[in-house]
Coordinates of C-alpha atoms and ligand atoms in Angstrom, one line a residue:
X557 CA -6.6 -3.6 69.3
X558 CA -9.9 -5.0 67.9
X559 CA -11.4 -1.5 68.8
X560 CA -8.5 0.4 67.4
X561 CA -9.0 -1.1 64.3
X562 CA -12.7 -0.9 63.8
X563 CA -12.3 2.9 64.7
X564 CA -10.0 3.4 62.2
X565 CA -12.2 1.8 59.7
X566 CA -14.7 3.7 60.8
X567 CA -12.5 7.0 60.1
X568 CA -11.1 5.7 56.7
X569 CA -15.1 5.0 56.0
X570 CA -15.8 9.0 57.4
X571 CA -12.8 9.9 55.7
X572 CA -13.9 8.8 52.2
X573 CA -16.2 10.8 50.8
X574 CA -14.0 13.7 51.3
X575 CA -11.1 12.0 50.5
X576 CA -12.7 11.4 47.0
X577 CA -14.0 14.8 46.9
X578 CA -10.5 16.2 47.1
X579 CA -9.3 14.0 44.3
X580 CA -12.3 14.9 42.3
X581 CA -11.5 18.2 42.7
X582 CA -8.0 17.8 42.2
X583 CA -8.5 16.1 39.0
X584 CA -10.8 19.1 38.2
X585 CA -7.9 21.4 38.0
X586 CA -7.2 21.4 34.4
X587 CA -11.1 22.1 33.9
X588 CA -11.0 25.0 36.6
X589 CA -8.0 26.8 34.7
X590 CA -10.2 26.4 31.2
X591 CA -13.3 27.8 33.2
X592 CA -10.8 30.4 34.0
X593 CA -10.0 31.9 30.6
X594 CA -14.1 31.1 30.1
X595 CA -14.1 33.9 33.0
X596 CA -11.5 36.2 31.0
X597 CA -13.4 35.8 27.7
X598 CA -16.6 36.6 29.6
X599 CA -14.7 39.8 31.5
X600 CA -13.8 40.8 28.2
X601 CA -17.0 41.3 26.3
X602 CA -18.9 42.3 29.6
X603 CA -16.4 45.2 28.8
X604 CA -18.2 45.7 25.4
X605 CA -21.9 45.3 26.7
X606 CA -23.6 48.3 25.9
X607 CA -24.7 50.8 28.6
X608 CA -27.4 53.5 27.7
X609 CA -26.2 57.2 28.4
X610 CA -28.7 59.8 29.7
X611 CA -28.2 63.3 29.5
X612 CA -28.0 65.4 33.6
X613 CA -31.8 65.5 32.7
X614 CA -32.6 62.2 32.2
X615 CA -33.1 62.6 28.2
X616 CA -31.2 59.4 26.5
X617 CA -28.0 60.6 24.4
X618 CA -26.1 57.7 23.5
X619 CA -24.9 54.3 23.7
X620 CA -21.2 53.8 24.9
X621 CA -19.4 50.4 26.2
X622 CA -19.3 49.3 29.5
X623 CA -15.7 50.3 29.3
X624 CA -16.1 53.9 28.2
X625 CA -19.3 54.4 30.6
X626 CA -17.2 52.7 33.7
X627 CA -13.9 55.7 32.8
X628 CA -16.5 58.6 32.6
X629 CA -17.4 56.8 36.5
X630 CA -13.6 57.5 37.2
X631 CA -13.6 60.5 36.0
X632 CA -16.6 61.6 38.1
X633 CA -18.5 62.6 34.7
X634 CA -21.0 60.6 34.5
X635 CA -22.6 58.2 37.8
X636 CA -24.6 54.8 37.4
X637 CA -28.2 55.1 37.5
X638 CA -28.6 51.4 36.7
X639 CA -26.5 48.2 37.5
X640 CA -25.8 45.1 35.6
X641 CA -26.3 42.1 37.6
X642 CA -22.3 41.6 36.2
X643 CA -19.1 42.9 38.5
X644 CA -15.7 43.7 37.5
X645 CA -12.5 43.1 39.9
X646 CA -9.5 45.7 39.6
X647 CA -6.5 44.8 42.2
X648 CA -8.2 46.4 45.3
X649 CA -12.0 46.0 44.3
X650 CA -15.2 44.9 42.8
X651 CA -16.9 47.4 40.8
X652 CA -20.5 46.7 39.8
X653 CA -20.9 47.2 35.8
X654 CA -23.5 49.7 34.9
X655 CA -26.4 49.1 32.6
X656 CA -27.5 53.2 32.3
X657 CA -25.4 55.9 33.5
X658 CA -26.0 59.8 33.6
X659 CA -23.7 62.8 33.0
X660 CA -23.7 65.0 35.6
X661 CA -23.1 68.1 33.9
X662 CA -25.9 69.0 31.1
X663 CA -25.0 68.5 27.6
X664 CA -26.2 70.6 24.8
X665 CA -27.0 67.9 21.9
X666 CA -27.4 69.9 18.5
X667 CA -30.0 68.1 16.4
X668 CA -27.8 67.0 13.4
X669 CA -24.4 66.0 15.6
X670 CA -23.7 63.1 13.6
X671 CA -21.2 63.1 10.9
X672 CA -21.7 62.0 7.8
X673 CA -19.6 58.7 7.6
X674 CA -19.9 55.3 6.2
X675 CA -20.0 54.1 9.8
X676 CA -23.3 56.3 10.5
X677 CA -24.7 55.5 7.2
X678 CA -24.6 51.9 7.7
X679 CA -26.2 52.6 11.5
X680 CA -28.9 54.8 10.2
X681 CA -30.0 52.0 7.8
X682 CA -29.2 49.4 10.0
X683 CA -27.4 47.4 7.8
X684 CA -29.9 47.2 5.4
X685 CA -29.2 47.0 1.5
X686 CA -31.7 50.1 0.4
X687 CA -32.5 48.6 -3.0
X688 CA -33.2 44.6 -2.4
X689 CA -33.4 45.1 1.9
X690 CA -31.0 42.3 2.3
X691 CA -29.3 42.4 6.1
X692 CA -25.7 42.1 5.3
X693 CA -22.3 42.6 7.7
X694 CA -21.1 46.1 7.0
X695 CA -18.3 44.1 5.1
X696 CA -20.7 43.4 2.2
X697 CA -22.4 46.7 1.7
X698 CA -20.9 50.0 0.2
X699 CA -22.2 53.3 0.0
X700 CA -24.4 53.9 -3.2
X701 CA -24.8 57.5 -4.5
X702 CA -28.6 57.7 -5.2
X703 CA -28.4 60.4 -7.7
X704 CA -25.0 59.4 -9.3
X705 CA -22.2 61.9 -8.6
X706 CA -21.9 61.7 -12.5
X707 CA -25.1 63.9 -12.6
X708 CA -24.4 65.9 -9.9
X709 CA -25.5 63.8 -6.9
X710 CA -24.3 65.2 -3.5
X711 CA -22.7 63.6 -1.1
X712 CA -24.9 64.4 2.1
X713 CA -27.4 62.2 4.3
X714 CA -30.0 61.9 1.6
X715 CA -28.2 61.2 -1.4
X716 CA -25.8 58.4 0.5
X717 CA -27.8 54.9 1.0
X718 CA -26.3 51.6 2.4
X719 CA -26.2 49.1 -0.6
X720 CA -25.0 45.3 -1.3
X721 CA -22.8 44.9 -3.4
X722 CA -24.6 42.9 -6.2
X723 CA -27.7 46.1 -6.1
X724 CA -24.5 48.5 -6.8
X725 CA -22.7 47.1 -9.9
X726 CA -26.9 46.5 -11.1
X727 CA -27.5 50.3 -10.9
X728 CA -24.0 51.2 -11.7
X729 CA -24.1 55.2 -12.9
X730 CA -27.9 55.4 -13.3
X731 CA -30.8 56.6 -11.0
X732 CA -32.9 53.9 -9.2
X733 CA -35.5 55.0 -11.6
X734 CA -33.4 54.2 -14.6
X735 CA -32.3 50.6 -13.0
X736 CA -36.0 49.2 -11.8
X737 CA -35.2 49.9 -8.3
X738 CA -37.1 51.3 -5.8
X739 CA -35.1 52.7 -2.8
X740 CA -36.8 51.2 1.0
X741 CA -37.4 54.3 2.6
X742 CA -36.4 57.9 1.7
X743 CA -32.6 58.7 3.2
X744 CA -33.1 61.3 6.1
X745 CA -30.1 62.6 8.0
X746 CA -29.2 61.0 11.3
X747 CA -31.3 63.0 13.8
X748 CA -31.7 62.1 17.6
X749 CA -35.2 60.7 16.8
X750 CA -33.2 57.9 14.9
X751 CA -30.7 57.4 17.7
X752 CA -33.4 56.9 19.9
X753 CA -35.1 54.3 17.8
X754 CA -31.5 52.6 17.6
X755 CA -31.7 53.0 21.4
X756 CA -35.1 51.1 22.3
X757 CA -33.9 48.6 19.6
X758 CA -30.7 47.6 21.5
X759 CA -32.5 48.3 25.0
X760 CA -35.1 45.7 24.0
X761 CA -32.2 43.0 25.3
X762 CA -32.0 45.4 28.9
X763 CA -35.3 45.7 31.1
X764 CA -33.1 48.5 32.8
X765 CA -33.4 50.9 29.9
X766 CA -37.5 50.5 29.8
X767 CA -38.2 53.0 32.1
X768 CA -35.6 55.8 30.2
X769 CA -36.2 54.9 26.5
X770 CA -40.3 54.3 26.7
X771 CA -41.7 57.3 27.5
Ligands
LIG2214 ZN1 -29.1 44.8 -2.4

């Protein structure tokens, strides 16, 4: 009996650790289904991490989302040429998430593809108030005529600049010349030599891009 009972201590004292480890990890359970939607949040902008595009030859085209690059996978478009460290589970599998992919078919770029939009405006001068060069979200900058449409100004790529609000009502219908200010740089349109600066600006964040943007 004596030895019955010193073995089961010994077992309880075995049994312990685990048994502590269980509740531990029992009591963790609240914590693991936060960590979850931690996991979902992540999923979600790993979705909207950008992946650099490279033309059938190589040449860098674009920037796309991880989401857009993994459907032109599917489609059998475009094929990974670099993988993020990052997977993605669907039902049946996990799908490595690509860091640079690469049409298969060659696509003609023309030089000036970009329209002329707000949205492009904004990218070409990153943000970037032209008059005072104040970074601002693209909530708080408009689109300043240069040469006021009152006298004529055009709307094309080097008559549109992105502007703060405050530098806009200050030059309200006059030239810069007229108002004191001095624009930052001369607006050019948006050619693929600015796309690739945008390019090696985000890929600074990827050592996978290096090798396709710096050459
Ligand atoms: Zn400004």
């Amino acid at each position: 009996m004596g030895a019955n009972r010193q073995k089961s201590v010994d077992f309880r004292g075995r049994y312990t650790p685990e048994a502590a480890g269980a509740a531990v990890s029992g009591a963790e359970d609240p914590v693991g289904s936060r960590s979850h939607n931690l996991l979902l949040r992540r999923r979600a902008s790993l979705m909207q991490e950008p992946v650099l595009v490279l033309n059938a030859t190589y040449e860098p085209i674009n920037v796309t989302a991880v989401r857009r690059a993994m459907v032109l996978m599917l489609k059998g478009v475009a094929q990974a040429e670099e993988l993020h460290n990052s997977e993605v589970h669907s039902a049946s599998h996990a799908h490595r998430v690509p860091s640079v992919i690469r049409l298969l078919a060659y696509r003609h770029i023309p030089q000036q593809s970009r329209a002329l939009s707000r949205k492009n405006i904004l990218l070409r001068d990153r943000n970037t108030c032209q008059f005072c060069g104040g970074v601002f979200p693209s909530s708080e900058l408009t689109l300043d005529h240069v040469v006021p449409r009152s006298r004529g100004g055009r709307s094309s790529w080097e008559n549109l600049v992105a502007c703060c609000y405050r530098c806009n009502n200050g030059k309200g219908d006059r030239t810069p010349e007229e108002a004191g200010l001095k624009l930052a740089r001369r607006p050019r349109p948006f050619t693929l030599h600015t796309s690739r600066q945008l390019m090696r600006l985000i890929g600074h964040r990827d050592e996978r891009w290096r090798k396709y943007l710096f050459y």
